[in-house]
């Protein structure tokens, strides 16, 4: 099934996005974390994309390799051979985590790994790389399985997107912040480009919920993060583990049908229990 068709399916349960892969028992953004997300039966894996000094796209979140590989260097200033020679620390890294046999994967390796197995959200760390990433996705015949995303909730963001013709043919997710007083205008901006999905932040969950019907009618699904560092209004993974109805359940009742989490197994168990 195509990514767009899966997200548009009204009969599906809430889709689960494994943030940087299922990394609790494997290094984040590694092939092992991706395999764990596939084995867990999650819908989407979110991965972070960068580009080496010699032009190769690879998977890493941070601006340096210190946290995940113990090397205080900027990866964009290194060759891909240097980058992929480093071993990754377990889980989310840091000095308390042991090194593993996993190494930084290239985007090409990742796309071959996920082909036909799981959908992929590509979080591009530098937006000027958007068309380079799109070209690689198309070259590998993966346009139906991958999304690209960028800010899209303001006229300035739309002006930037208008010059990115190279991303045509790949599912696009717009990112927007819905605030009381301007939520209608933000929704209109998103509706003007009709992405298949909107990654939404909000000042109150009710503000976003108020825009859901018109977005859903236009075929735009809502994606929200419950990641502890970037969630909105205290609706975090930690809070969800303590009271899933108050976080994940409340979100689903508000029309959110895609949730990105660092606790995908717990979210899956909760969704399955609700459907039992």
mmCIF file of N, CA, C and O in Angstrom, residues 105-192:
data_model
loop_
_atom_site.group_PDB
_atom_site.id
_atom_site.type_symbol
_atom_site.label_atom_id
_atom_site.label_comp_id
_atom_site.label_asym_id
_atom_site.label_seq_id
_atom_site.Cartn_x
_atom_site.Cartn_y
_atom_site.Cartn_z
ATOM 1 N N UNK A 105 24.191 4.665 9.479
ATOM 2 C CA UNK A 105 23.799 4.184 8.142
ATOM 3 C C UNK A 105 23.652 5.324 7.134
ATOM 4 O O UNK A 105 23.376 6.469 7.509
ATOM 5 N N UNK A 106 23.821 4.993 5.881
ATOM 6 C CA UNK A 106 23.527 5.964 4.823
ATOM 7 C C UNK A 106 22.038 5.920 4.511
ATOM 8 O O UNK A 106 21.344 4.935 4.823
ATOM 9 N N UNK A 107 21.535 6.969 3.873
ATOM 10 C CA UNK A 107 20.133 6.965 3.475
ATOM 11 C C UNK A 107 19.864 5.838 2.493
ATOM 12 O O UNK A 107 18.809 5.194 2.547
ATOM 13 N N UNK A 108 20.808 5.582 1.619
ATOM 14 C CA UNK A 108 20.617 4.493 0.655
ATOM 15 C C UNK A 108 20.456 3.151 1.365
ATOM 16 O O UNK A 108 19.571 2.354 1.015
ATOM 17 N N UNK A 109 21.282 2.887 2.378
ATOM 18 C CA UNK A 109 21.144 1.649 3.148
ATOM 19 C C UNK A 109 19.776 1.570 3.818
ATOM 20 O O UNK A 109 19.132 0.512 3.846
ATOM 21 N N UNK A 110 19.344 2.677 4.365
ATOM 22 C CA UNK A 110 18.050 2.714 5.053
ATOM 23 C C UNK A 110 16.907 2.425 4.093
ATOM 24 O O UNK A 110 16.013 1.618 4.386
ATOM 25 N N UNK A 111 16.931 3.064 2.935
ATOM 26 C CA UNK A 111 15.837 2.869 1.989
ATOM 27 C C UNK A 111 15.764 1.433 1.494
ATOM 28 O O UNK A 111 14.677 0.881 1.293
ATOM 29 N N UNK A 112 16.907 0.801 1.317
ATOM 30 C CA UNK A 112 16.902 -0.617 0.936
ATOM 31 C C UNK A 112 16.361 -1.474 2.073
ATOM 32 O O UNK A 112 15.637 -2.455 1.848
ATOM 33 N N UNK A 113 16.679 -1.111 3.310
ATOM 34 C CA UNK A 113 16.223 -1.872 4.473
ATOM 35 C C UNK A 113 14.709 -1.802 4.630
ATOM 36 O O UNK A 113 14.058 -2.799 4.961
ATOM 37 N N UNK A 114 14.123 -0.624 4.409
ATOM 38 C CA UNK A 114 12.690 -0.441 4.679
ATOM 39 C C UNK A 114 11.802 -0.773 3.494
ATOM 40 O O UNK A 114 10.578 -0.820 3.635
ATOM 41 N N UNK A 115 12.382 -1.017 2.344
ATOM 42 C CA UNK A 115 11.598 -1.191 1.111
ATOM 43 C C UNK A 115 10.467 -2.208 1.314
ATOM 44 O O UNK A 115 10.708 -3.382 1.615
ATOM 45 N N UNK A 116 9.207 -1.722 1.170
ATOM 46 C CA UNK A 116 8.052 -2.598 1.286
ATOM 47 C C UNK A 116 7.742 -3.059 2.691
ATOM 48 O O UNK A 116 6.869 -3.921 2.867
ATOM 49 N N UNK A 117 8.400 -2.466 3.710
ATOM 50 C CA UNK A 117 8.250 -2.990 5.071
ATOM 51 C C UNK A 117 7.691 -1.986 6.073
ATOM 52 O O UNK A 117 7.018 -2.381 7.032
ATOM 53 N N UNK A 118 7.980 -0.703 5.916
ATOM 54 C CA UNK A 118 7.508 0.314 6.846
ATOM 55 C C UNK A 118 7.607 1.671 6.140
ATOM 56 O O UNK A 118 8.450 1.845 5.252
ATOM 57 N N UNK A 119 6.737 2.602 6.507
ATOM 58 C CA UNK A 119 6.807 3.942 5.939
ATOM 59 C C UNK A 119 7.846 4.768 6.704
ATOM 60 O O UNK A 119 8.177 4.468 7.849
ATOM 61 N N UNK A 120 8.359 5.818 6.033
ATOM 62 C CA UNK A 120 9.480 6.570 6.582
ATOM 63 C C UNK A 120 9.205 8.067 6.530
ATOM 64 O O UNK A 120 8.864 8.614 5.475
ATOM 65 N N UNK A 121 9.383 8.726 7.673
ATOM 66 C CA UNK A 121 9.346 10.185 7.763
ATOM 67 C C UNK A 121 10.787 10.674 7.815
ATOM 68 O O UNK A 121 11.526 10.335 8.744
ATOM 69 N N UNK A 122 11.170 11.452 6.813
ATOM 70 C CA UNK A 122 12.543 11.951 6.738
ATOM 71 C C UNK A 122 12.610 13.366 7.286
ATOM 72 O O UNK A 122 12.057 14.302 6.697
ATOM 73 N N UNK A 123 13.273 13.513 8.417
ATOM 74 C CA UNK A 123 13.440 14.819 9.060
ATOM 75 C C UNK A 123 14.777 15.391 8.583
ATOM 76 O O UNK A 123 15.839 14.995 9.061
ATOM 77 N N UNK A 124 14.700 16.313 7.636
ATOM 78 C CA UNK A 124 15.905 16.865 7.019
ATOM 79 C C UNK A 124 16.448 17.979 7.902
ATOM 80 O O UNK A 124 15.757 18.956 8.188
ATOM 81 N N UNK A 125 17.680 17.832 8.346
ATOM 82 C CA UNK A 125 18.238 18.764 9.323
ATOM 83 C C UNK A 125 18.549 20.136 8.724
ATOM 84 O O UNK A 125 18.574 21.132 9.436
ATOM 85 N N UNK A 126 18.797 20.172 7.422
ATOM 86 C CA UNK A 126 19.048 21.448 6.735
ATOM 87 C C UNK A 126 18.126 21.503 5.517
ATOM 88 O O UNK A 126 18.284 20.726 4.576
ATOM 89 N N UNK A 127 17.167 22.420 5.527
ATOM 90 C CA UNK A 127 16.127 22.418 4.503
ATOM 91 C C UNK A 127 16.656 22.592 3.081
ATOM 92 O O UNK A 127 16.014 22.159 2.120
ATOM 93 N N UNK A 128 17.839 23.195 2.947
ATOM 94 C CA UNK A 128 18.390 23.346 1.595
ATOM 95 C C UNK A 128 18.723 21.993 0.958
ATOM 96 O O UNK A 128 18.967 21.904 -0.245
ATOM 97 N N UNK A 129 18.725 20.925 1.777
ATOM 98 C CA UNK A 129 18.971 19.578 1.261
ATOM 99 C C UNK A 129 17.716 18.921 0.703
ATOM 100 O O UNK A 129 17.788 17.809 0.174
ATOM 101 N N UNK A 130 16.576 19.571 0.820
ATOM 102 C CA UNK A 130 15.297 18.949 0.482
ATOM 103 C C UNK A 130 15.310 18.313 -0.908
ATOM 104 O O UNK A 130 14.925 17.153 -1.087
ATOM 105 N N UNK A 131 15.755 19.039 -1.902
ATOM 106 C CA UNK A 131 15.708 18.515 -3.260
ATOM 107 C C UNK A 131 16.741 17.411 -3.495
ATOM 108 O O UNK A 131 16.510 16.505 -4.298
ATOM 109 N N UNK A 132 17.862 17.477 -2.792
ATOM 110 C CA UNK A 132 18.867 16.406 -2.901
ATOM 111 C C UNK A 132 18.293 15.109 -2.331
ATOM 112 O O UNK A 132 18.442 14.025 -2.917
ATOM 113 N N UNK A 133 17.639 15.214 -1.177
ATOM 114 C CA UNK A 133 17.015 14.034 -0.570
ATOM 115 C C UNK A 133 15.909 13.504 -1.474
ATOM 116 O O UNK A 133 15.805 12.287 -1.700
ATOM 117 N N UNK A 134 15.091 14.404 -2.005
ATOM 118 C CA UNK A 134 14.002 13.983 -2.896
ATOM 119 C C UNK A 134 14.547 13.235 -4.107
ATOM 120 O O UNK A 134 13.980 12.221 -4.532
ATOM 121 N N UNK A 135 15.651 13.719 -4.652
ATOM 122 C CA UNK A 135 16.243 13.064 -5.824
ATOM 123 C C UNK A 135 16.691 11.644 -5.497
ATOM 124 O O UNK A 135 16.499 10.720 -6.300
ATOM 125 N N UNK A 136 17.284 11.449 -4.309
ATOM 126 C CA UNK A 136 17.728 10.105 -3.905
ATOM 127 C C UNK A 136 16.530 9.180 -3.707
ATOM 128 O O UNK A 136 16.558 8.014 -4.115
ATOM 129 N N UNK A 137 15.476 9.686 -3.083
ATOM 130 C CA UNK A 137 14.270 8.883 -2.872
ATOM 131 C C UNK A 137 13.688 8.446 -4.213
ATOM 132 O O UNK A 137 13.331 7.276 -4.408
ATOM 133 N N UNK A 138 13.605 9.363 -5.170
ATOM 134 C CA UNK A 138 13.064 9.032 -6.491
ATOM 135 C C UNK A 138 13.978 8.068 -7.232
ATOM 136 O O UNK A 138 13.506 7.128 -7.892
ATOM 137 N N UNK A 139 15.281 8.307 -7.134
ATOM 138 C CA UNK A 139 16.252 7.431 -7.806
ATOM 139 C C UNK A 139 16.089 5.987 -7.352
ATOM 140 O O UNK A 139 16.229 5.047 -8.155
ATOM 141 N N UNK A 140 15.754 5.795 -6.072
ATOM 142 C CA UNK A 140 15.625 4.445 -5.527
ATOM 143 C C UNK A 140 14.199 3.904 -5.624
ATOM 144 O O UNK A 140 13.908 2.819 -5.117
ATOM 145 N N UNK A 141 13.313 4.644 -6.267
ATOM 146 C CA UNK A 141 11.953 4.169 -6.458
ATOM 147 C C UNK A 141 11.153 4.051 -5.180
ATOM 148 O O UNK A 141 10.301 3.162 -5.053
ATOM 149 N N UNK A 142 11.383 4.974 -4.239
ATOM 150 C CA UNK A 142 10.762 4.884 -2.922
ATOM 151 C C UNK A 142 9.779 6.015 -2.639
ATOM 152 O O UNK A 142 9.401 6.246 -1.487
ATOM 153 N N UNK A 143 9.345 6.728 -3.668
ATOM 154 C CA UNK A 143 8.498 7.903 -3.459
ATOM 155 C C UNK A 143 7.158 7.571 -2.824
ATOM 156 O O UNK A 143 6.559 8.418 -2.163
ATOM 157 N N UNK A 144 6.667 6.342 -2.978
ATOM 158 C CA UNK A 144 5.370 5.968 -2.401
ATOM 159 C C UNK A 144 5.462 5.571 -0.937
ATOM 160 O O UNK A 144 4.437 5.337 -0.291
ATOM 161 N N UNK A 145 6.680 5.497 -0.406
ATOM 162 C CA UNK A 145 6.862 4.951 0.943
ATOM 163 C C UNK A 145 7.446 5.969 1.914
ATOM 164 O O UNK A 145 7.569 5.693 3.112
ATOM 165 N N UNK A 146 7.790 7.150 1.424
ATOM 166 C CA UNK A 146 8.540 8.136 2.201
ATOM 167 C C UNK A 146 7.791 9.467 2.206
ATOM 168 O O UNK A 146 7.102 9.794 1.241
ATOM 169 N N UNK A 147 7.919 10.230 3.301
ATOM 170 C CA UNK A 147 7.444 11.605 3.264
ATOM 171 C C UNK A 147 8.595 12.571 3.496
ATOM 172 O O UNK A 147 9.613 12.220 4.092
ATOM 173 N N UNK A 148 8.405 13.784 2.993
ATOM 174 C CA UNK A 148 9.281 14.913 3.285
ATOM 175 C C UNK A 148 8.434 15.947 4.015
ATOM 176 O O UNK A 148 7.233 16.052 3.776
ATOM 177 N N UNK A 149 9.046 16.724 4.897
ATOM 178 C CA UNK A 149 8.264 17.715 5.638
ATOM 179 C C UNK A 149 9.041 19.009 5.782
ATOM 180 O O UNK A 149 10.276 19.039 5.741
ATOM 181 N N UNK A 150 8.278 20.085 5.952
ATOM 182 C CA UNK A 150 8.864 21.412 6.140
ATOM 183 C C UNK A 150 7.793 22.321 6.712
ATOM 184 O O UNK A 150 6.592 22.047 6.592
ATOM 185 N N UNK A 151 8.199 23.424 7.351
ATOM 186 C CA UNK A 151 7.213 24.404 7.831
ATOM 187 C C UNK A 151 6.310 24.857 6.690
ATOM 188 O O UNK A 151 6.769 25.097 5.576
ATOM 189 N N UNK A 152 5.010 24.969 6.981
ATOM 190 C CA UNK A 152 4.060 25.346 5.927
ATOM 191 C C UNK A 152 2.896 26.167 6.462
ATOM 192 O O UNK A 152 1.908 26.349 5.757
ATOM 193 N N UNK A 153 3.005 26.657 7.684
ATOM 194 C CA UNK A 153 1.877 27.330 8.307
ATOM 195 C C UNK A 153 1.861 28.835 8.169
ATOM 196 O O UNK A 153 0.993 29.496 8.740
ATOM 197 N N UNK A 154 2.806 29.396 7.415
ATOM 198 C CA UNK A 154 2.863 30.846 7.248
ATOM 199 C C UNK A 154 3.083 31.198 5.778
ATOM 200 O O UNK A 154 3.590 30.377 5.001
ATOM 201 N N UNK A 155 2.752 32.420 5.369
ATOM 202 C CA UNK A 155 3.019 32.833 3.983
ATOM 203 C C UNK A 155 4.498 32.739 3.627
ATOM 204 O O UNK A 155 4.848 32.389 2.490
ATOM 205 N N UNK A 156 5.377 33.049 4.583
ATOM 206 C CA UNK A 156 6.824 32.961 4.325
ATOM 207 C C UNK A 156 7.244 31.527 4.029
ATOM 208 O O UNK A 156 8.046 31.268 3.125
ATOM 209 N N UNK A 157 6.688 30.584 4.787
ATOM 210 C CA UNK A 157 7.005 29.174 4.556
ATOM 211 C C UNK A 157 6.506 28.733 3.183
ATOM 212 O O UNK A 157 7.189 27.999 2.460
ATOM 213 N N UNK A 158 5.315 29.185 2.812
ATOM 214 C CA UNK A 158 4.774 28.822 1.499
ATOM 215 C C UNK A 158 5.617 29.389 0.373
ATOM 216 O O UNK A 158 5.798 28.749 -0.667
ATOM 217 N N UNK A 159 6.149 30.595 0.573
ATOM 218 C CA UNK A 159 7.006 31.196 -0.449
ATOM 219 C C UNK A 159 8.257 30.351 -0.655
ATOM 220 O O UNK A 159 8.707 30.147 -1.793
ATOM 221 N N UNK A 160 8.825 29.840 0.437
ATOM 222 C CA UNK A 160 10.006 28.980 0.321
ATOM 223 C C UNK A 160 9.646 27.689 -0.406
ATOM 224 O O UNK A 160 10.356 27.242 -1.301
ATOM 225 N N UNK A 161 8.518 27.087 -0.049
ATOM 226 C CA UNK A 161 8.112 25.821 -0.653
ATOM 227 C C UNK A 161 7.820 25.960 -2.141
ATOM 228 O O UNK A 161 8.015 25.020 -2.904
ATOM 229 N N UNK A 162 7.360 27.131 -2.557
ATOM 230 C CA UNK A 162 6.986 27.320 -3.959
ATOM 231 C C UNK A 162 8.162 27.146 -4.904
ATOM 232 O O UNK A 162 7.982 26.854 -6.086
ATOM 233 N N UNK A 163 9.372 27.287 -4.393
ATOM 234 C CA UNK A 163 10.553 27.117 -5.234
ATOM 235 C C UNK A 163 11.147 25.734 -5.194
ATOM 236 O O UNK A 163 12.224 25.506 -5.751
ATOM 237 N N UNK A 164 10.468 24.790 -4.544
ATOM 238 C CA UNK A 164 11.023 23.453 -4.368
ATOM 239 C C UNK A 164 10.333 22.456 -5.292
ATOM 240 O O UNK A 164 9.732 21.484 -4.848
ATOM 241 N N UNK A 165 10.410 22.666 -6.578
ATOM 242 C CA UNK A 165 9.717 21.792 -7.534
ATOM 243 C C UNK A 165 10.249 20.364 -7.496
ATOM 244 O O UNK A 165 9.545 19.422 -7.875
ATOM 245 N N UNK A 166 11.471 20.191 -7.021
ATOM 246 C CA UNK A 166 12.068 18.860 -7.002
ATOM 247 C C UNK A 166 11.413 17.881 -6.060
ATOM 248 O O UNK A 166 11.637 16.676 -6.162
ATOM 249 N N UNK A 167 10.588 18.370 -5.126
ATOM 250 C CA UNK A 167 9.943 17.452 -4.180
ATOM 251 C C UNK A 167 8.619 16.926 -4.723
ATOM 252 O O UNK A 167 7.998 16.066 -4.091
ATOM 253 N N UNK A 168 8.180 17.419 -5.874
ATOM 254 C CA UNK A 168 6.928 16.944 -6.457
ATOM 255 C C UNK A 168 6.979 15.441 -6.677
ATOM 256 O O UNK A 168 7.982 14.889 -7.128
ATOM 257 N N UNK A 169 5.870 14.777 -6.354
ATOM 258 C CA UNK A 169 5.798 13.333 -6.532
ATOM 259 C C UNK A 169 6.113 12.558 -5.277
ATOM 260 O O UNK A 169 5.980 11.328 -5.259
ATOM 261 N N UNK A 170 6.529 13.238 -4.205
ATOM 262 C CA UNK A 170 6.788 12.597 -2.913
ATOM 263 C C UNK A 170 5.795 13.160 -1.902
ATOM 264 O O UNK A 170 5.577 14.377 -1.859
ATOM 265 N N UNK A 171 5.150 12.313 -1.105
ATOM 266 C CA UNK A 171 4.206 12.824 -0.104
ATOM 267 C C UNK A 171 4.834 13.918 0.752
ATOM 268 O O UNK A 171 5.948 13.764 1.246
ATOM 269 N N UNK A 172 4.096 15.011 0.903
ATOM 270 C CA UNK A 172 4.607 16.153 1.669
ATOM 271 C C UNK A 172 3.775 16.373 2.915
ATOM 272 O O UNK A 172 2.545 16.349 2.874
ATOM 273 N N UNK A 173 4.462 16.601 4.041
ATOM 274 C CA UNK A 173 3.801 16.920 5.302
ATOM 275 C C UNK A 173 4.170 18.337 5.706
ATOM 276 O O UNK A 173 5.343 18.670 5.852
ATOM 277 N N UNK A 174 3.148 19.176 5.882
ATOM 278 C CA UNK A 174 3.379 20.536 6.338
ATOM 279 C C UNK A 174 3.394 20.614 7.847
ATOM 280 O O UNK A 174 2.635 19.914 8.521
ATOM 281 N N UNK A 175 4.255 21.463 8.389
ATOM 282 C CA UNK A 175 4.347 21.665 9.832
ATOM 283 C C UNK A 175 3.757 23.025 10.178
ATOM 284 O O UNK A 175 4.059 24.026 9.527
ATOM 285 N N UNK A 176 2.932 23.076 11.230
ATOM 286 C CA UNK A 176 2.271 24.328 11.580
ATOM 287 C C UNK A 176 1.976 24.391 13.072
ATOM 288 O O UNK A 176 1.838 23.351 13.739
ATOM 289 N N UNK A 177 1.874 25.611 13.582
ATOM 290 C CA UNK A 177 1.570 25.878 14.989
ATOM 291 C C UNK A 177 0.187 26.534 15.041
ATOM 292 O O UNK A 177 -0.022 27.610 14.499
ATOM 293 N N UNK A 178 -0.748 25.847 15.688
ATOM 294 C CA UNK A 178 -2.116 26.333 15.794
ATOM 295 C C UNK A 178 -2.293 27.043 17.129
ATOM 296 O O UNK A 178 -2.233 26.417 18.191
ATOM 297 N N UNK A 179 -2.515 28.361 17.055
ATOM 298 C CA UNK A 179 -2.681 29.174 18.246
ATOM 299 C C UNK A 179 -4.062 29.809 18.252
ATOM 300 O O UNK A 179 -4.597 30.178 17.198
ATOM 301 N N UNK A 180 -4.629 29.948 19.452
ATOM 302 C CA UNK A 180 -5.923 30.599 19.579
ATOM 303 C C UNK A 180 -5.845 32.004 18.982
ATOM 304 O O UNK A 180 -4.912 32.751 19.243
ATOM 305 N N UNK A 181 -6.802 32.337 18.163
ATOM 306 C CA UNK A 181 -6.825 33.648 17.520
ATOM 307 C C UNK A 181 -6.289 33.636 16.107
ATOM 308 O O UNK A 181 -6.715 34.454 15.273
ATOM 309 N N UNK A 182 -5.359 32.728 15.818
ATOM 310 C CA UNK A 182 -4.800 32.637 14.464
ATOM 311 C C UNK A 182 -4.952 31.244 13.856
ATOM 312 O O UNK A 182 -4.474 30.989 12.760
ATOM 313 N N UNK A 183 -5.613 30.337 14.569
ATOM 314 C CA UNK A 183 -5.730 28.951 14.100
ATOM 315 C C UNK A 183 -6.471 28.862 12.768
ATOM 316 O O UNK A 183 -6.111 28.054 11.901
ATOM 317 N N UNK A 184 -7.498 29.694 12.609
ATOM 318 C CA UNK A 184 -8.254 29.677 11.347
ATOM 319 C C UNK A 184 -7.340 30.044 10.181
ATOM 320 O O UNK A 184 -7.363 29.401 9.125
ATOM 321 N N UNK A 185 -6.536 31.075 10.376
ATOM 322 C CA UNK A 185 -5.627 31.523 9.319
ATOM 323 C C UNK A 185 -4.576 30.448 9.021
ATOM 324 O O UNK A 185 -4.243 30.194 7.857
ATOM 325 N N UNK A 186 -4.068 29.823 10.070
ATOM 326 C CA UNK A 186 -3.089 28.750 9.880
ATOM 327 C C UNK A 186 -3.702 27.597 9.094
ATOM 328 O O UNK A 186 -3.088 27.055 8.170
ATOM 329 N N UNK A 187 -4.932 27.231 9.447
ATOM 330 C CA UNK A 187 -5.612 26.151 8.732
ATOM 331 C C UNK A 187 -5.812 26.512 7.261
ATOM 332 O O UNK A 187 -5.622 25.663 6.377
ATOM 333 N N UNK A 188 -6.162 27.750 6.987
ATOM 334 C CA UNK A 188 -6.341 28.182 5.602
ATOM 335 C C UNK A 188 -5.037 28.052 4.821
ATOM 336 O O UNK A 188 -5.030 27.655 3.652
ATOM 337 N N UNK A 189 -3.937 28.413 5.463
ATOM 338 C CA UNK A 189 -2.635 28.298 4.801
ATOM 339 C C UNK A 189 -2.318 26.847 4.480
ATOM 340 O O UNK A 189 -1.867 26.517 3.371
ATOM 341 N N UNK A 190 -2.550 25.954 5.443
ATOM 342 C CA UNK A 190 -2.319 24.528 5.207
ATOM 343 C C UNK A 190 -3.249 24.014 4.106
ATOM 344 O O UNK A 190 -2.833 23.275 3.202
ATOM 345 N N UNK A 191 -4.504 24.402 4.162
ATOM 346 C CA UNK A 191 -5.468 23.958 3.149
ATOM 347 C C UNK A 191 -5.074 24.406 1.747
ATOM 348 O O UNK A 191 -5.388 23.735 0.753
ATOM 349 N N UNK A 192 -4.364 25.521 1.641
ATOM 350 C CA UNK A 192 -4.005 26.051 0.325
ATOM 351 C C UNK A 192 -3.015 25.161 -0.410
ATOM 352 O O UNK A 192 -2.939 25.206 -1.637
#
